[in-house]
Amino acid sequence: MEMAHVLIPGEASTLCAFGAVLADLRRDFIRSLRCTLDARSMDELRQCITALEDAGRVWVAEEKRIVESVSFQREVEMRYGGEAYDLKITLPDVDVTELDEKFVAECFHRRHEALYGFRDADAPLRIMAVRIGVIGHVRPVPLPEGAGQADEPQLAGRRQVFLHDGWHDVPVYDKATLGPGFVIAGPAIIEQSSSTVPVLPGWRAEADRHGNLRLLRAGQSCS
């Protein structure tokens, strides 16, 4: 694959779980309308948006221990009368009283034209559904920093390893002793409780301050 740089997380076995902790929360609230766009249906649309966003705020309140703020993504599924497929248009996160029939229609015409190359200003517009994406922005979590305390990499032993050209007697290092900036040239093995990292000939491993290992081919740098 000719890769020259590989990043190995400090706790590779729990990376997905850690990502889930850092990620913002999201839930979509959807309601069907199925009406023709006009002055009356605009009232229904505004009421629907307000109701769904209120439901979203209730949901976010249940997660308030980890959520710092909330934002909304407004989408309306629409089509020209007689068409079989919907298009999603995005509406701005402004006061619903600022949304009017002309603005919503223009949003749809513009989207349809961008996708299909034309608009039909004389055709009736159908509102099929309203979708509100509620995003709970999670408080930032500081990344842990590595705690290697040794002045130089500590050899934990040696091991016979079979590489492409035969068996090699390679050094084994304990990852817990690797402080930021430590460099280990391959061939070598770096062990920790949750994973084992082989460093191949022609490669080196560099530890950073967050406990990650960066594997680099000879002649490559982290930058």
PDB file of C-alpha atoms in Angstrom, residues 124-198:
ATOM      1  CA  PRO A 124     -48.059  23.638  -7.258  1.00  0.00           C
ATOM      2  CA  LEU A 125     -45.618  22.662  -4.540  1.00  0.00           C
ATOM      3  CA  ARG A 126     -46.349  19.853  -2.130  1.00  0.00           C
ATOM      4  CA  ILE A 127     -44.969  19.686   1.419  1.00  0.00           C
ATOM      5  CA  MET A 128     -44.621  16.017   2.350  1.00  0.00           C
ATOM      6  CA  ALA A 129     -42.779  16.005   5.694  1.00  0.00           C
ATOM      7  CA  VAL A 130     -40.753  18.090   8.112  1.00  0.00           C
ATOM      8  CA  ARG A 131     -37.522  16.801   9.615  1.00  0.00           C
ATOM      9  CA  ILE A 132     -35.731  18.516  12.492  1.00  0.00           C
ATOM     10  CA  GLY A 133     -32.236  17.336  13.318  1.00  0.00           C
ATOM     11  CA  VAL A 134     -31.571  18.103  16.978  1.00  0.00           C
ATOM     12  CA  ILE A 135     -27.861  18.276  17.774  1.00  0.00           C
ATOM     13  CA  GLY A 136     -26.666  18.319  21.367  1.00  0.00           C
ATOM     14  CA  HIS A 137     -23.129  19.680  21.403  1.00  0.00           C
ATOM     15  CA  VAL A 138     -21.092  17.789  23.996  1.00  0.00           C
ATOM     16  CA  ARG A 139     -18.708  19.600  26.297  1.00  0.00           C
ATOM     17  CA  PRO A 140     -15.101  19.239  25.101  1.00  0.00           C
ATOM     18  CA  VAL A 141     -13.210  16.423  26.786  1.00  0.00           C
ATOM     19  CA  PRO A 142      -9.468  17.007  27.311  1.00  0.00           C
ATOM     20  CA  LEU A 143      -7.304  14.323  25.763  1.00  0.00           C
ATOM     21  CA  PRO A 144      -5.260  12.357  28.304  1.00  0.00           C
ATOM     22  CA  GLU A 145      -1.516  12.740  28.140  1.00  0.00           C
ATOM     23  CA  GLY A 146       1.005   9.914  28.241  1.00  0.00           C
ATOM     24  CA  ALA A 147       2.761   9.225  31.510  1.00  0.00           C
ATOM     25  CA  GLY A 148       6.030   7.546  30.452  1.00  0.00           C
ATOM     26  CA  GLN A 149       8.585   8.387  33.119  1.00  0.00           C
ATOM     27  CA  ALA A 150      11.756   6.634  31.985  1.00  0.00           C
ATOM     28  CA  ASP A 151      14.719   8.617  30.632  1.00  0.00           C
ATOM     29  CA  GLU A 152      14.989   6.203  27.702  1.00  0.00           C
ATOM     30  CA  PRO A 153      12.919   3.313  26.315  1.00  0.00           C
ATOM     31  CA  GLN A 154      12.975   0.390  28.760  1.00  0.00           C
ATOM     32  CA  LEU A 155      13.776  -3.014  27.287  1.00  0.00           C
ATOM     33  CA  ALA A 156      11.276  -5.593  28.569  1.00  0.00           C
ATOM     34  CA  GLY A 157      12.924  -8.557  26.863  1.00  0.00           C
ATOM     35  CA  ARG A 158      13.646 -10.064  23.494  1.00  0.00           C
ATOM     36  CA  ARG A 159      11.634 -12.339  21.236  1.00  0.00           C
ATOM     37  CA  GLN A 160      12.039 -14.418  18.108  1.00  0.00           C
ATOM     38  CA  VAL A 161       9.894 -12.943  15.326  1.00  0.00           C
ATOM     39  CA  PHE A 162       9.457 -14.258  11.778  1.00  0.00           C
ATOM     40  CA  LEU A 163       9.739 -11.496   9.192  1.00  0.00           C
ATOM     41  CA  HIS A 164       9.784 -11.633   5.387  1.00  0.00           C
ATOM     42  CA  ASP A 165      13.397 -12.817   5.280  1.00  0.00           C
ATOM     43  CA  GLY A 166      13.357 -15.238   8.208  1.00  0.00           C
ATOM     44  CA  TRP A 167      13.575 -15.274  12.006  1.00  0.00           C
ATOM     45  CA  HIS A 168      14.902 -12.267  13.901  1.00  0.00           C
ATOM     46  CA  ASP A 169      15.770 -11.738  17.548  1.00  0.00           C
ATOM     47  CA  VAL A 170      14.029  -8.417  18.275  1.00  0.00           C
ATOM     48  CA  PRO A 171      13.767  -6.220  21.370  1.00  0.00           C
ATOM     49  CA  VAL A 172      10.445  -5.913  23.218  1.00  0.00           C
ATOM     50  CA  TYR A 173       9.480  -2.614  24.887  1.00  0.00           C
ATOM     51  CA  ASP A 174       6.806  -1.789  27.453  1.00  0.00           C
ATOM     52  CA  LYS A 175       4.694   1.026  26.015  1.00  0.00           C
ATOM     53  CA  ALA A 176       3.904   2.360  29.501  1.00  0.00           C
ATOM     54  CA  THR A 177       7.531   3.479  29.824  1.00  0.00           C
ATOM     55  CA  LEU A 178       7.606   5.435  26.556  1.00  0.00           C
ATOM     56  CA  GLY A 179       7.508   9.165  27.167  1.00  0.00           C
ATOM     57  CA  PRO A 180       6.854  11.853  24.547  1.00  0.00           C
ATOM     58  CA  GLY A 181       9.562  12.005  21.908  1.00  0.00           C
ATOM     59  CA  PHE A 182      10.952   8.514  22.469  1.00  0.00           C
ATOM     60  CA  VAL A 183      11.988   6.812  19.230  1.00  0.00           C
ATOM     61  CA  ILE A 184      12.318   3.062  18.668  1.00  0.00           C
ATOM     62  CA  ALA A 185      13.846   1.751  15.457  1.00  0.00           C
ATOM     63  CA  GLY A 186      12.570  -1.440  13.882  1.00  0.00           C
ATOM     64  CA  PRO A 187      12.600  -4.319  13.976  1.00  0.00           C
ATOM     65  CA  ALA A 188      11.046  -4.202  17.454  1.00  0.00           C
ATOM     66  CA  ILE A 189       7.871  -4.992  19.379  1.00  0.00           C
ATOM     67  CA  ILE A 190       5.995  -2.562  21.634  1.00  0.00           C
ATOM     68  CA  GLU A 191       3.584  -4.180  24.082  1.00  0.00           C
ATOM     69  CA  GLN A 192       0.786  -2.906  26.273  1.00  0.00           C
ATOM     70  CA  SER A 193      -2.121  -4.594  28.032  1.00  0.00           C
ATOM     71  CA  SER A 194      -4.575  -4.040  25.162  1.00  0.00           C
ATOM     72  CA  SER A 195      -2.424  -4.376  22.036  1.00  0.00           C
ATOM     73  CA  THR A 196       0.888  -5.360  20.504  1.00  0.00           C
ATOM     74  CA  VAL A 197       2.613  -3.139  17.929  1.00  0.00           C
ATOM     75  CA  PRO A 198       5.252  -4.583  15.587  1.00  0.00           C
TER      76      PRO A 198
END
